[in-house]
Coordinates of C-alpha atoms in Angstrom, one line a residue:
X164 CA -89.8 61.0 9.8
X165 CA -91.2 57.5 10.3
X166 CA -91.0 56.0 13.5
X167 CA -92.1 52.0 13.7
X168 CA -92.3 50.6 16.8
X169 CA -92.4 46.9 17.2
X170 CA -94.1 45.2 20.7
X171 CA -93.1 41.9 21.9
X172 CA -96.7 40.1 22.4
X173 CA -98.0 36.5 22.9
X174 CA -97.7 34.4 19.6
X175 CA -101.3 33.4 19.2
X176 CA -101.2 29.5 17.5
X177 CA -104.6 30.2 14.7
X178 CA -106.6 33.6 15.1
X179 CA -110.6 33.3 15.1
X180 CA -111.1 33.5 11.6
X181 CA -114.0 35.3 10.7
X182 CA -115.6 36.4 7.3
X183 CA -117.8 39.2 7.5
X184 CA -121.0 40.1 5.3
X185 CA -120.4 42.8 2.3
X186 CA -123.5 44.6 1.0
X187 CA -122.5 45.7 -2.5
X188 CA -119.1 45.6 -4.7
X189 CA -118.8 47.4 -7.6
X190 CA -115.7 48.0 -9.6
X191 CA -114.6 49.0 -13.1
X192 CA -111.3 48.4 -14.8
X193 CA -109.6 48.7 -11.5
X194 CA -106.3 47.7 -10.2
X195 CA -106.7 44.6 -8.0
X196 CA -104.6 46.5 -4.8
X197 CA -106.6 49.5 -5.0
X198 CA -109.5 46.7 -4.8
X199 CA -108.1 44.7 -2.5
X200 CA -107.5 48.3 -0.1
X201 CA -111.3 48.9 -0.4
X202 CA -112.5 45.9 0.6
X203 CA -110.3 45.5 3.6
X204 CA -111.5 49.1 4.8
X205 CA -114.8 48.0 4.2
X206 CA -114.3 44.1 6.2
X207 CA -111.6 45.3 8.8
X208 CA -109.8 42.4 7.0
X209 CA -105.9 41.5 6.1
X210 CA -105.9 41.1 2.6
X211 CA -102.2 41.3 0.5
X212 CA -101.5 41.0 -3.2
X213 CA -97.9 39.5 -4.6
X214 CA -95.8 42.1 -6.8
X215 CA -97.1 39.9 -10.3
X216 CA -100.8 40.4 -9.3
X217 CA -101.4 43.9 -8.2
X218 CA -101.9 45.5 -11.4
X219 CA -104.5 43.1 -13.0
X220 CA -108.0 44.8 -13.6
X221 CA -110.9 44.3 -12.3
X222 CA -114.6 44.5 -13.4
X223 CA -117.0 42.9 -11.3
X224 CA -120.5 43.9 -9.4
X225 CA -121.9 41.9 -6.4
X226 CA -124.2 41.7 -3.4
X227 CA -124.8 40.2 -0.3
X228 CA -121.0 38.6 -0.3
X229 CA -118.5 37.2 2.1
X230 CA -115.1 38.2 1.7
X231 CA -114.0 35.4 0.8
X232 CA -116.7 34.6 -1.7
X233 CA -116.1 37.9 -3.3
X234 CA -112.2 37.4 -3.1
X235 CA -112.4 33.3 -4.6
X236 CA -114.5 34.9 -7.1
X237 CA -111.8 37.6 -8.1
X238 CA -109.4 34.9 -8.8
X239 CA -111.2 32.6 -10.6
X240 CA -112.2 35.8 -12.7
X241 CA -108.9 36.8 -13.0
X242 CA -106.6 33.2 -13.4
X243 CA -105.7 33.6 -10.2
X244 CA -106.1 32.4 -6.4
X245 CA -105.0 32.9 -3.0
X246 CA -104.1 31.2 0.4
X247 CA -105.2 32.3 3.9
X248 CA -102.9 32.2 7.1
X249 CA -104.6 30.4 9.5
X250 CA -101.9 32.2 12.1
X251 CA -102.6 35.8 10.5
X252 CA -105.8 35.2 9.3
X253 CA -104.3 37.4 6.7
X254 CA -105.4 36.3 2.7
X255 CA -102.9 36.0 -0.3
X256 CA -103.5 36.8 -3.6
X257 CA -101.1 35.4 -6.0
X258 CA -100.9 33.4 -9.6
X259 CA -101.5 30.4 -10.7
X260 CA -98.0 30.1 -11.0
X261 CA -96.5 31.4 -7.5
X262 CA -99.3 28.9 -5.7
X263 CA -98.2 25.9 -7.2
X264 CA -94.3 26.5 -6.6
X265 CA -95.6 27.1 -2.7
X266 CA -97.4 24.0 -2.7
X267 CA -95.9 21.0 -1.2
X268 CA -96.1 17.6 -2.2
X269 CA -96.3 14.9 0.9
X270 CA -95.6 11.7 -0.6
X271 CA -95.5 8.5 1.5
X272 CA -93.3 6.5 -0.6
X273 CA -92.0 2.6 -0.6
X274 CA -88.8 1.5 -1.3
X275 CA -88.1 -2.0 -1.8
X276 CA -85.2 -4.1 -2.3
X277 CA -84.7 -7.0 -4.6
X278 CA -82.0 -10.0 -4.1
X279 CA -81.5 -11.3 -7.8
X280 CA -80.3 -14.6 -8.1
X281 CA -79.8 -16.0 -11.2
X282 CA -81.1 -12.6 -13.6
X283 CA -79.1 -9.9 -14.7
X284 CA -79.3 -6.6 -12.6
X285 CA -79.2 -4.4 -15.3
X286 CA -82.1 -7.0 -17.5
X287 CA -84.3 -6.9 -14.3
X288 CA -84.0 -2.7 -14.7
X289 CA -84.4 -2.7 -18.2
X290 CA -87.5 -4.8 -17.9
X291 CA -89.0 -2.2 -15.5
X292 CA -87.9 0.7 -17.8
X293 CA -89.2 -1.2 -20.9
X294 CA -93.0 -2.0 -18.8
X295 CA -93.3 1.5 -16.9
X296 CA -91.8 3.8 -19.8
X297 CA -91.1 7.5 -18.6
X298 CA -92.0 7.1 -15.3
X299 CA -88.7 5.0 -14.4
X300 CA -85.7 6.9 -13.4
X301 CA -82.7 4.7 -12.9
X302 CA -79.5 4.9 -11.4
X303 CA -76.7 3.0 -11.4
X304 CA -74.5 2.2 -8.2
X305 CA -72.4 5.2 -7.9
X306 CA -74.9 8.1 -9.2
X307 CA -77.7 9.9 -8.0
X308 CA -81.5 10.9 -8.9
X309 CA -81.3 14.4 -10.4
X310 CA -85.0 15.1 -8.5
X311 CA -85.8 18.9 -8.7
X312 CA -87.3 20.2 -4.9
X313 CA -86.2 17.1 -3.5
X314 CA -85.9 17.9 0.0
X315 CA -85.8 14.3 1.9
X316 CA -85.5 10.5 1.1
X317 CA -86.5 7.0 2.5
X318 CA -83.7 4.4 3.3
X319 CA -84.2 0.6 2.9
X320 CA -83.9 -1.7 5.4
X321 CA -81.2 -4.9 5.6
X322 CA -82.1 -8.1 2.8
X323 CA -84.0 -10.2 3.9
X324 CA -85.9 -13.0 2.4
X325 CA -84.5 -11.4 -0.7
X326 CA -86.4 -8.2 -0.5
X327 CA -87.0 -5.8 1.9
X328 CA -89.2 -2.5 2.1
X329 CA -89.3 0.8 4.3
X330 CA -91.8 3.7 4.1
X331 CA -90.5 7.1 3.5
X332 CA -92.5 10.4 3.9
X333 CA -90.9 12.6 0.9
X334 CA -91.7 16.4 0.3
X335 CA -91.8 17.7 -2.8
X336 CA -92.2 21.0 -4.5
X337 CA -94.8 21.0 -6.9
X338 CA -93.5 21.4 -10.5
X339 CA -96.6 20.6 -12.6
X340 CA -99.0 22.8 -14.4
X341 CA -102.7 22.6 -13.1
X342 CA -106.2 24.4 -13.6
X343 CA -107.8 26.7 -11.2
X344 CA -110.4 24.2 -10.8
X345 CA -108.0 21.4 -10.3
X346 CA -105.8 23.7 -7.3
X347 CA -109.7 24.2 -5.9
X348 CA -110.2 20.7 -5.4
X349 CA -107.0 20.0 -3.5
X350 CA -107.5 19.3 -0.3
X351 CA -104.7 21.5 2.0
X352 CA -103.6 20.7 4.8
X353 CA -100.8 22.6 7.7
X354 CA -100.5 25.8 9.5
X355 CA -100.1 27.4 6.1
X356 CA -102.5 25.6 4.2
X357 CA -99.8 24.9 1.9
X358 CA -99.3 21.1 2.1
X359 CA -101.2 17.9 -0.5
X360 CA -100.6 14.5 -0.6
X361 CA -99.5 12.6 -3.2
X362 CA -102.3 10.4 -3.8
X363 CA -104.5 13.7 -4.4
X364 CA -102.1 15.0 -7.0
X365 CA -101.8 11.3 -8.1
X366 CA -105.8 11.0 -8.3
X367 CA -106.0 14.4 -10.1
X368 CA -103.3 14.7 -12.7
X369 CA -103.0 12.4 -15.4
X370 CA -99.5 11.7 -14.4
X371 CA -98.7 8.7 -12.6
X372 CA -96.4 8.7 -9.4
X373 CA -92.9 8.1 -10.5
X374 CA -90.9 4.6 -10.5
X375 CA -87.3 5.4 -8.8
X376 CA -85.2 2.4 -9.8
X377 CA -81.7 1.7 -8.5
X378 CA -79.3 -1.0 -9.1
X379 CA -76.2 -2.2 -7.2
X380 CA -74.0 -4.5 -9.4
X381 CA -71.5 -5.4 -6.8
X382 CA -74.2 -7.1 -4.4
X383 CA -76.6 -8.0 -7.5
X384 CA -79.1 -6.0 -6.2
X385 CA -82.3 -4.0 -7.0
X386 CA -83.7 -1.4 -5.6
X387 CA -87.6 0.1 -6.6
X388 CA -89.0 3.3 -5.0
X389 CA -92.4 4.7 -5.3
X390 CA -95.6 6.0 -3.9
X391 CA -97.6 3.5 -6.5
X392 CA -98.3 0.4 -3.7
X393 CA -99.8 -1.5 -7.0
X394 CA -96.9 -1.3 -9.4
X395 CA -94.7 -2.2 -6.7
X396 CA -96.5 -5.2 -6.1
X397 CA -96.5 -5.9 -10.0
X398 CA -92.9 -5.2 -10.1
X399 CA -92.2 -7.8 -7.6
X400 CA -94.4 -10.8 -9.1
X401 CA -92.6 -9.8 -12.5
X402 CA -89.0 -10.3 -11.0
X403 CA -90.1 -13.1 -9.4
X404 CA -91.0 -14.9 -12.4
X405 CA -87.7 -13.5 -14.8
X406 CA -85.5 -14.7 -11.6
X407 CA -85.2 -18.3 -12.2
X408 CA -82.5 -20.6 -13.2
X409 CA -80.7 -20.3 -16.5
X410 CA -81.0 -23.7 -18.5
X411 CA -77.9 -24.9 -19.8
X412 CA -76.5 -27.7 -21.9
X413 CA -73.8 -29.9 -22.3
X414 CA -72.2 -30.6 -25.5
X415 CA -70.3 -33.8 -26.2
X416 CA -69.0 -33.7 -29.8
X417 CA -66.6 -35.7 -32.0
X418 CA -65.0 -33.8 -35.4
X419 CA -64.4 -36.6 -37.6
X420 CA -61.9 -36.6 -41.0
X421 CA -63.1 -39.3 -43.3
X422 CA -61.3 -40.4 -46.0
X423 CA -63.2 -40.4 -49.6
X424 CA -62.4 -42.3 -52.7
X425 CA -64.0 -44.2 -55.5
X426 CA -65.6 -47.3 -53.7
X427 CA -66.8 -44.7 -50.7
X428 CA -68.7 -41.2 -51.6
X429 CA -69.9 -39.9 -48.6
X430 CA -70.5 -40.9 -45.0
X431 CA -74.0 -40.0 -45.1
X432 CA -74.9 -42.7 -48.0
X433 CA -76.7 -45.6 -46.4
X434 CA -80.0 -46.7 -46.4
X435 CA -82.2 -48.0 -43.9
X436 CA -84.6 -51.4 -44.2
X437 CA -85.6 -52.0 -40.7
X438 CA -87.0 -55.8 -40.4
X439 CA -88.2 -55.0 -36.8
X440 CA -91.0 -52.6 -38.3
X441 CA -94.4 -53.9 -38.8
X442 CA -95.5 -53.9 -42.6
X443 CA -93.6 -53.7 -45.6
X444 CA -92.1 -50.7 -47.5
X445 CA -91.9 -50.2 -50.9
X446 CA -88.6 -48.6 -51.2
X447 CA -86.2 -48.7 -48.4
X448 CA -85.5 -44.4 -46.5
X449 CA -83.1 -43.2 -47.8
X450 CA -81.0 -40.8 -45.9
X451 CA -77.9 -38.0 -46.7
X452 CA -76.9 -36.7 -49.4
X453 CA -77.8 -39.4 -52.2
X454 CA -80.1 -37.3 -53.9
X455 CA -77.7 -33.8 -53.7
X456 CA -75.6 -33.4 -57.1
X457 CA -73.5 -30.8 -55.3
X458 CA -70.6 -31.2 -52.9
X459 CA -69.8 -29.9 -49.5
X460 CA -73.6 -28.9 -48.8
X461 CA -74.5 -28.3 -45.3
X462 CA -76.7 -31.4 -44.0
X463 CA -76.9 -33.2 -40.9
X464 CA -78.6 -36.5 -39.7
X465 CA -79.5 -38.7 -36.5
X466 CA -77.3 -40.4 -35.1
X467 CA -78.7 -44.2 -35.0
X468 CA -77.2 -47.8 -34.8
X469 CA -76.5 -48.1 -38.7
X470 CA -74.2 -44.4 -38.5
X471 CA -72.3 -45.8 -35.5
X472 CA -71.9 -49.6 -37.0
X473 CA -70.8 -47.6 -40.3
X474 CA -68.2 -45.2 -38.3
X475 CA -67.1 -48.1 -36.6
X476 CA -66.2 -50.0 -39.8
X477 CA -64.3 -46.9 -41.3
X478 CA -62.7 -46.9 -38.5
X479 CA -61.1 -50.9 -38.6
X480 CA -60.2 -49.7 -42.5
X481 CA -58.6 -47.1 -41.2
X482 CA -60.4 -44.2 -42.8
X483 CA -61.8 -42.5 -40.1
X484 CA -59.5 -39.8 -38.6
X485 CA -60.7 -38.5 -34.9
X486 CA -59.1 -34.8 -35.0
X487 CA -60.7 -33.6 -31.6
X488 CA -63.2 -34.8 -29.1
X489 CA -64.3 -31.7 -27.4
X490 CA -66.5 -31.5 -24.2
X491 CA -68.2 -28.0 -23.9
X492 CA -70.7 -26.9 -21.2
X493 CA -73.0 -23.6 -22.8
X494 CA -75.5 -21.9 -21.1
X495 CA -78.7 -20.8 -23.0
X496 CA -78.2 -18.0 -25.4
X497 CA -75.0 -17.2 -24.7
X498 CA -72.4 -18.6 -27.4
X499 CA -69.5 -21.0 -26.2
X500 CA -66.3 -21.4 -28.3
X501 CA -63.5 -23.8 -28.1
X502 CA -60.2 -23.9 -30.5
X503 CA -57.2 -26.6 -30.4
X504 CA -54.4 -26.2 -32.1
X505 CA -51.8 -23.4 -32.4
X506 CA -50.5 -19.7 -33.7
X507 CA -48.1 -19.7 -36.6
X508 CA -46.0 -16.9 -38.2
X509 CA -47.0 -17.2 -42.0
X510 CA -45.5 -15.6 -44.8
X511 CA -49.0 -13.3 -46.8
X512 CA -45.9 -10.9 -48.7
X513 CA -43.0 -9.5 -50.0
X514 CA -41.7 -5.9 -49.9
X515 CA -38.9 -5.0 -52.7
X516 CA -36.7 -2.1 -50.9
X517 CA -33.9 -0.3 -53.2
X518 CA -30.5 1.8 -51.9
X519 CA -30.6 5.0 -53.4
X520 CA -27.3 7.0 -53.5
X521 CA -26.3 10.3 -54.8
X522 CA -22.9 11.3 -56.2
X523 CA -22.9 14.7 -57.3
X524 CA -25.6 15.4 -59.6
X525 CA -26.3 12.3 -60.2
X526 CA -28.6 9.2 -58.0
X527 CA -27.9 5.6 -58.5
X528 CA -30.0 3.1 -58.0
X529 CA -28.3 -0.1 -56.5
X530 CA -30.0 -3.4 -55.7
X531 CA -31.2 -3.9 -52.1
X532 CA -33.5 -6.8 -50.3
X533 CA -36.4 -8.4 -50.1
X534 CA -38.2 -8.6 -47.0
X535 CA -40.9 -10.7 -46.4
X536 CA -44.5 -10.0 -44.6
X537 CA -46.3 -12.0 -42.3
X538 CA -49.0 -12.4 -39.8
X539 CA -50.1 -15.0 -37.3
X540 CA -52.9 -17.0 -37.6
X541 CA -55.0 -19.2 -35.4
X542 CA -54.3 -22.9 -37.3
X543 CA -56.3 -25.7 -36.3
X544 CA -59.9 -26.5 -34.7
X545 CA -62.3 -23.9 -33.7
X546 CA -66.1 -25.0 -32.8
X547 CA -68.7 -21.9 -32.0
X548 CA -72.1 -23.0 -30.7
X549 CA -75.3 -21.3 -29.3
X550 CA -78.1 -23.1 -28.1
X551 CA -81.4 -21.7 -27.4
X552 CA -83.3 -24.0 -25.2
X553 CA -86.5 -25.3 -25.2
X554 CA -86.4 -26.9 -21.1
X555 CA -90.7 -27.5 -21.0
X556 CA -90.0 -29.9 -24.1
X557 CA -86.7 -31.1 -24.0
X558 CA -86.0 -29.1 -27.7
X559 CA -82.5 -27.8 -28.5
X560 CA -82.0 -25.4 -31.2
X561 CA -78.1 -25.2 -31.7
X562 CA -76.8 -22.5 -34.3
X563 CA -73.1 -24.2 -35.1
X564 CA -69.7 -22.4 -36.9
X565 CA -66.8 -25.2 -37.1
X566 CA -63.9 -24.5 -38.9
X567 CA -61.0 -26.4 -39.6
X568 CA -57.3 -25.3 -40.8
X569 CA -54.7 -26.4 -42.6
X570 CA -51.4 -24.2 -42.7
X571 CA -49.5 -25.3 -46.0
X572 CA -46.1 -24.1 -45.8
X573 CA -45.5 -22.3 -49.9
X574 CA -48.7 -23.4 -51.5
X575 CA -48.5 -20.2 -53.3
X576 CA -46.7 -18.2 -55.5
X577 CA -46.6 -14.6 -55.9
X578 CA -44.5 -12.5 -58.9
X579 CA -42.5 -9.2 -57.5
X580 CA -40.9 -6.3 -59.3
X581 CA -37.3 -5.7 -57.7
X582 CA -35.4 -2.6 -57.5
X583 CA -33.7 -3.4 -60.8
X584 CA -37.0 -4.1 -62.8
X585 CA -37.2 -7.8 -62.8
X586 CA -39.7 -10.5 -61.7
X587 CA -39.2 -12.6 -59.4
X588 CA -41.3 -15.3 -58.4
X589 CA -41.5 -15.9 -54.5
X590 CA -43.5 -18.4 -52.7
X591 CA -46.3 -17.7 -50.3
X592 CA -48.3 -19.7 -47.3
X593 CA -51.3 -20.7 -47.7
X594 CA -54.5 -21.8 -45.4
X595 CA -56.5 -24.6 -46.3
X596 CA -59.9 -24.1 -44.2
X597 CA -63.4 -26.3 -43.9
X598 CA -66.4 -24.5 -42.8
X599 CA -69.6 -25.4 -41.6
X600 CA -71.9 -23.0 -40.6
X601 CA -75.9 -24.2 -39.8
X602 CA -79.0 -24.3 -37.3
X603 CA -79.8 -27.4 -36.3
X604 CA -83.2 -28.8 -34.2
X605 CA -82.6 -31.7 -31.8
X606 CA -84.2 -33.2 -28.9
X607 CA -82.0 -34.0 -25.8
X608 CA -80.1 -36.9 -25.5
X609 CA -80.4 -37.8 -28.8
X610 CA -76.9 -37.7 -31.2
X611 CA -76.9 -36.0 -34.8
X612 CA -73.8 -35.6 -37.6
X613 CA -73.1 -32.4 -39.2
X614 CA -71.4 -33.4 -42.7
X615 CA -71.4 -32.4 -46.0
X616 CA -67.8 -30.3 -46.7
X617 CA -65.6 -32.3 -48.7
X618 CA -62.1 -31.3 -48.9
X619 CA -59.5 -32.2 -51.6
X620 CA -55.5 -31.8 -51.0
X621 CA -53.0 -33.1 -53.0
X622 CA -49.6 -34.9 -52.0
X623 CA -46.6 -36.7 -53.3
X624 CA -46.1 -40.0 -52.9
X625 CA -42.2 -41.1 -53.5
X626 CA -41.2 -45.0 -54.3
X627 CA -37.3 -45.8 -54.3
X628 CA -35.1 -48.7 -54.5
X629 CA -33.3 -49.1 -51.2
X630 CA -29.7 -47.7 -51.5
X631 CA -29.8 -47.2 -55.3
X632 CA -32.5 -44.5 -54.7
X633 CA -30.2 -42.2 -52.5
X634 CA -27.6 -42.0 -55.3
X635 CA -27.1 -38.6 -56.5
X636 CA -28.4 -38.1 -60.1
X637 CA -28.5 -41.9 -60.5
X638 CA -30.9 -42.2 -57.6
X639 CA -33.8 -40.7 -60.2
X640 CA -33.5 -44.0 -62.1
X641 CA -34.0 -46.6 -59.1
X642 CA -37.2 -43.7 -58.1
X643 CA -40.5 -43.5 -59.1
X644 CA -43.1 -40.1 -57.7
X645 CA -47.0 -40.2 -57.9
X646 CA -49.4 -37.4 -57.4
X647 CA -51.3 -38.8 -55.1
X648 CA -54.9 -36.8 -54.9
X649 CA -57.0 -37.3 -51.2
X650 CA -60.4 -36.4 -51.0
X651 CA -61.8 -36.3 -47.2
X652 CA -65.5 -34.7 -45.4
X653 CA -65.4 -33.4 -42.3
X654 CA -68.2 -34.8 -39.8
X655 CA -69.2 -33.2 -36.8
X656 CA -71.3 -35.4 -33.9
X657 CA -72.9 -33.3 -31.6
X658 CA -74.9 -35.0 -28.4
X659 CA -76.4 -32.5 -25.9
X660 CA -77.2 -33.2 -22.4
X661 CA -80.1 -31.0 -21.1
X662 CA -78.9 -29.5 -17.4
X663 CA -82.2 -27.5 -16.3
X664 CA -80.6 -26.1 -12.9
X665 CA -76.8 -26.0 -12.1
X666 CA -76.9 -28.5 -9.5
X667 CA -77.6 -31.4 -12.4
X668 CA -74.4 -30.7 -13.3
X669 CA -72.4 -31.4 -10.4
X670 CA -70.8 -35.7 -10.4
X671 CA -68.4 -36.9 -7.8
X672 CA -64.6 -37.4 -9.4
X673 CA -64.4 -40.7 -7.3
X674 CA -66.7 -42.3 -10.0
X675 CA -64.4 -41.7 -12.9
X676 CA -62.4 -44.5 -12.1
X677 CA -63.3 -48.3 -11.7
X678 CA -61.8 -50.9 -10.9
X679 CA -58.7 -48.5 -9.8
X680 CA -58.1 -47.8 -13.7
X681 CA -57.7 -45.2 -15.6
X682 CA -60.8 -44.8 -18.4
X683 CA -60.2 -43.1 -21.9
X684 CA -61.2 -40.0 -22.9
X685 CA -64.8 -41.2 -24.4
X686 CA -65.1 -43.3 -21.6
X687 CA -64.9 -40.1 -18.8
X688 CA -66.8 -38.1 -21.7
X689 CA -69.6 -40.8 -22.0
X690 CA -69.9 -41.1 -17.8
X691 CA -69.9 -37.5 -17.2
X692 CA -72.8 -37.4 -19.2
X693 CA -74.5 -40.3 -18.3
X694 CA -73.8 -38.3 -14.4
X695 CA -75.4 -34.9 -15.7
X696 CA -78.7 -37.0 -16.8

């Protein structure tokens, strides 16, 4: 029987550690606690071994040693090393493996917190992510770090200034592999020798301290984490310099219809002899499309005093039909659109449907009914425009789509096979649409045209003799009808107004009105931009 009595004494805080002389070791192929047994005999020493280490041989010879010369140098013989209880003054012997898990990580970490004004939460982490690569973990508002060992955490403090920062003293496990010379050079620290910074492990490893990155969408907020004082510090000039205003830019526009026949081709066919200039030229500039064979190309030109004289005198003949002045304020790359006009039902089918019946054995076929097919479509004006801005130079680069619709109720025909095997022709709607699709380079302030699609539609054009004409039957003698064939180009003037900050947009409403008047449409259009310069 085994009695074991246990003695309540005085906790002693460290025992005197001492490390008495040995004269001579010598072992072969033996197991490390049978060595371990003999050498605390031998030393009067407390020396353990963990369950994974006890049966690893050992072959060494030595003289003149300390224990704990002659047990460092079993474990560096041996992969292996061991910890000594400062309380105990008991020694360890474990693996490689069983020290590192033991070892804790003190990590005196910084979290910071960013107020974004004008960027994108989720751009300022991206931007981190993109710089920093894998040693950014983000989390959204709402989720959590899945950190391994994590045992504590460091709060941030309230905004202020639009950032804030708060030191935290984290403790991690240990989870990476390291050398038995690398765990020799740490530098331990605690009543169990147990504990490392993180600026050793940092200085050691070729692993960087981690970048903890957190946003909060609802408070446009971002929140950085991390033990690395330099790459905080970089992290902060960097959103400091994406965090600025967003340039934006207003766009006054006019989509012109202009009427085509034989004494006019095109808009865009002028020339230009300025007498102002100094010297003489040759041959007069000539501008547009004089030189293009084909119709309805894509072009575009400046707006000067010779285009404006020239709309203005299409428009006293009457030729020159406005179809929308639109105003639209776009940010930089970011893609405004803008459509006038309406939804219509319009007829795209037919669907031929039969009765079937069965008497008996037998199955007639009787006529049933056509019904038709349709969809609704979005008939009128539709602009699309993104500009990407230039602010240093003044440059606009504006990628435009403008379409233009026509709905023409039964412009088409389509043929259908009824139940009883016939054709029958039945009439169809139709869309007559004008494109334009195009980048375009201008400066601000300064007005261009975006021509070049001609359209052709055709129309009847009925002449009658009052009275006589309204006969029935007869009235065909007193009547006359002409095909009357319209060409037309759609023009598109486009005038942007550079707004570098949001406040250059604001204008007081008081000034849209003088003289107690009411202006027009250009007018206000023309004022609010001369307001925005």
């Amino acid at each position: 029987m085994l009695i074991i009595v246990s003695l309540l004494c005085p906790i002693v805080s460290e025992a005197k550690f001492t490390n008495p002389m040995l004269d001579t070791l010598e072992f072969k192929e033996a197991d490390l606690i049978n060595v371990v047994r003999i050498i605390s005999e031998m030393s009067d020493m407390n020396i353990v071994v963990t369950p994974e280490t006890k049966n690893t041989k050992v072959t060494l010879f030595l003289r003149n040693v300390t224990v704990r010369n002659a047990i460092e140098t079993i474990c560096k013989m041996n992969n292996l090393w061991y910890r000594r209880d400062r309380v105990s003054n008991t020694y360890r012997i474990m693996t490689k493996e069983e020290y590192s898990e033991d070892i804790i990580i003190h990590r005196n970490e910084v979290t910071k917190i960013f107020t974004m004004n004008n960027l994108n939460v989720n751009l300022a982490a991206d931007a981190i992510g993109n710089l920093y690569g894998e040693r950014v973990k983000r989390s959204d508002s709402g989720t959590s770090f899945d950190t391994p060992g994590n045992s504590g955490g460091s709060s941030g403090g309230a905004t202020s200034g639009g950032e804030s920062d708060s030191g935290g003293g984290d403790k991690n496990s240990l989870n990476e592999e390291l050398s038995i010379d690398q765990i020799s050079s740490l530098a331990t620290s605690g009543v169990s020798g147990n504990i490392i910074s993180g600026r050793q492990l940092q200085i050691l490893s070729v692993q960087k301290e981690p970048i903890y990155v957190s946003i909060v969408s609802e408070h446009n907020l971002v929140l950085v984490r991390t033990g690395d004082r330099e790459a905080l510090k970089q992290i902060g000039s960097l959103i400091k310099d994406l965090d600025r205003p967003i340039p934006q830019v207003l766009l006054e526009m006019k989509i012109l219809d202009v009427l085509i026949d034989d004494k006019f081709s095109s808009i865009f066919n002028f020339e230009v002899n300025d007498v102002s200039a100094q010297g003489d030229s040759l041959q007069p500039i000539i501008f547009g499309n004089n030189g293009l064979s084909n119709e309805g190309t894509f072009i575009f030109e400046y707006m000067n005093d010779h285009l404006k004289a020239n709309i203005e005198l299409l428009q006293k003949n009457k030729r020159v039909n406005v179809l929308s002045t639109p105003m639209i304020l776009a940010s930089n790359n970011r893609p405004s659109k803008l459509f006038v006009g309406e939804q219509q039902v319009i007829v795209t089918g037919y669907t031929a449907t039969a009765v079937v019946t069965e008497v008996g054995n037998n199955t007639a076929v009787t006529g049933g009914s056509v019904i038709p097919e349709t969809s609704v479509k979005d008939i009128g004006n539709s602009i699309e425009i993104t500009p990407f801005i230039n602010a240093k130079d003044g440059i606009i680069t504006l990628s435009v789509q403008q379409e233009n619709s026509i709905l023409r109720k039964g412009g088409g025909q389509i043929s259908l096979v009824t139940s009883q095997g016939t054709i029958q022709t039945l009439a169809i709607d139709t869309i007559n649409i004008a494109e334009l699709e195009g980048t375009i380079i201008v400066k601000d302030n300064h007005t261009i045209a975006v021509g070049g699609l001609i359209r052709e539609s055709v129309s009847d054009e009925v002449s009658e003799v009052p009275f006589f004409g309204k006969i029935p039957l007869l009235g065909r003698l007193f009547s006359s009808t002409i095909d009357n064939k319209q060409r037309s180009e759609l023009i598109l003037l486009i005038t942007p107004r550079l707004l570098k900050n949001p406040e250059d947009g604001e204008f007081n409403k008081v000034e849209f009105n003088q003289d107690d008047r009411q202006l027009s449409v250009e007018q206000l259009s023309l004022q609010c931009a001369g307001l925005c310069r």
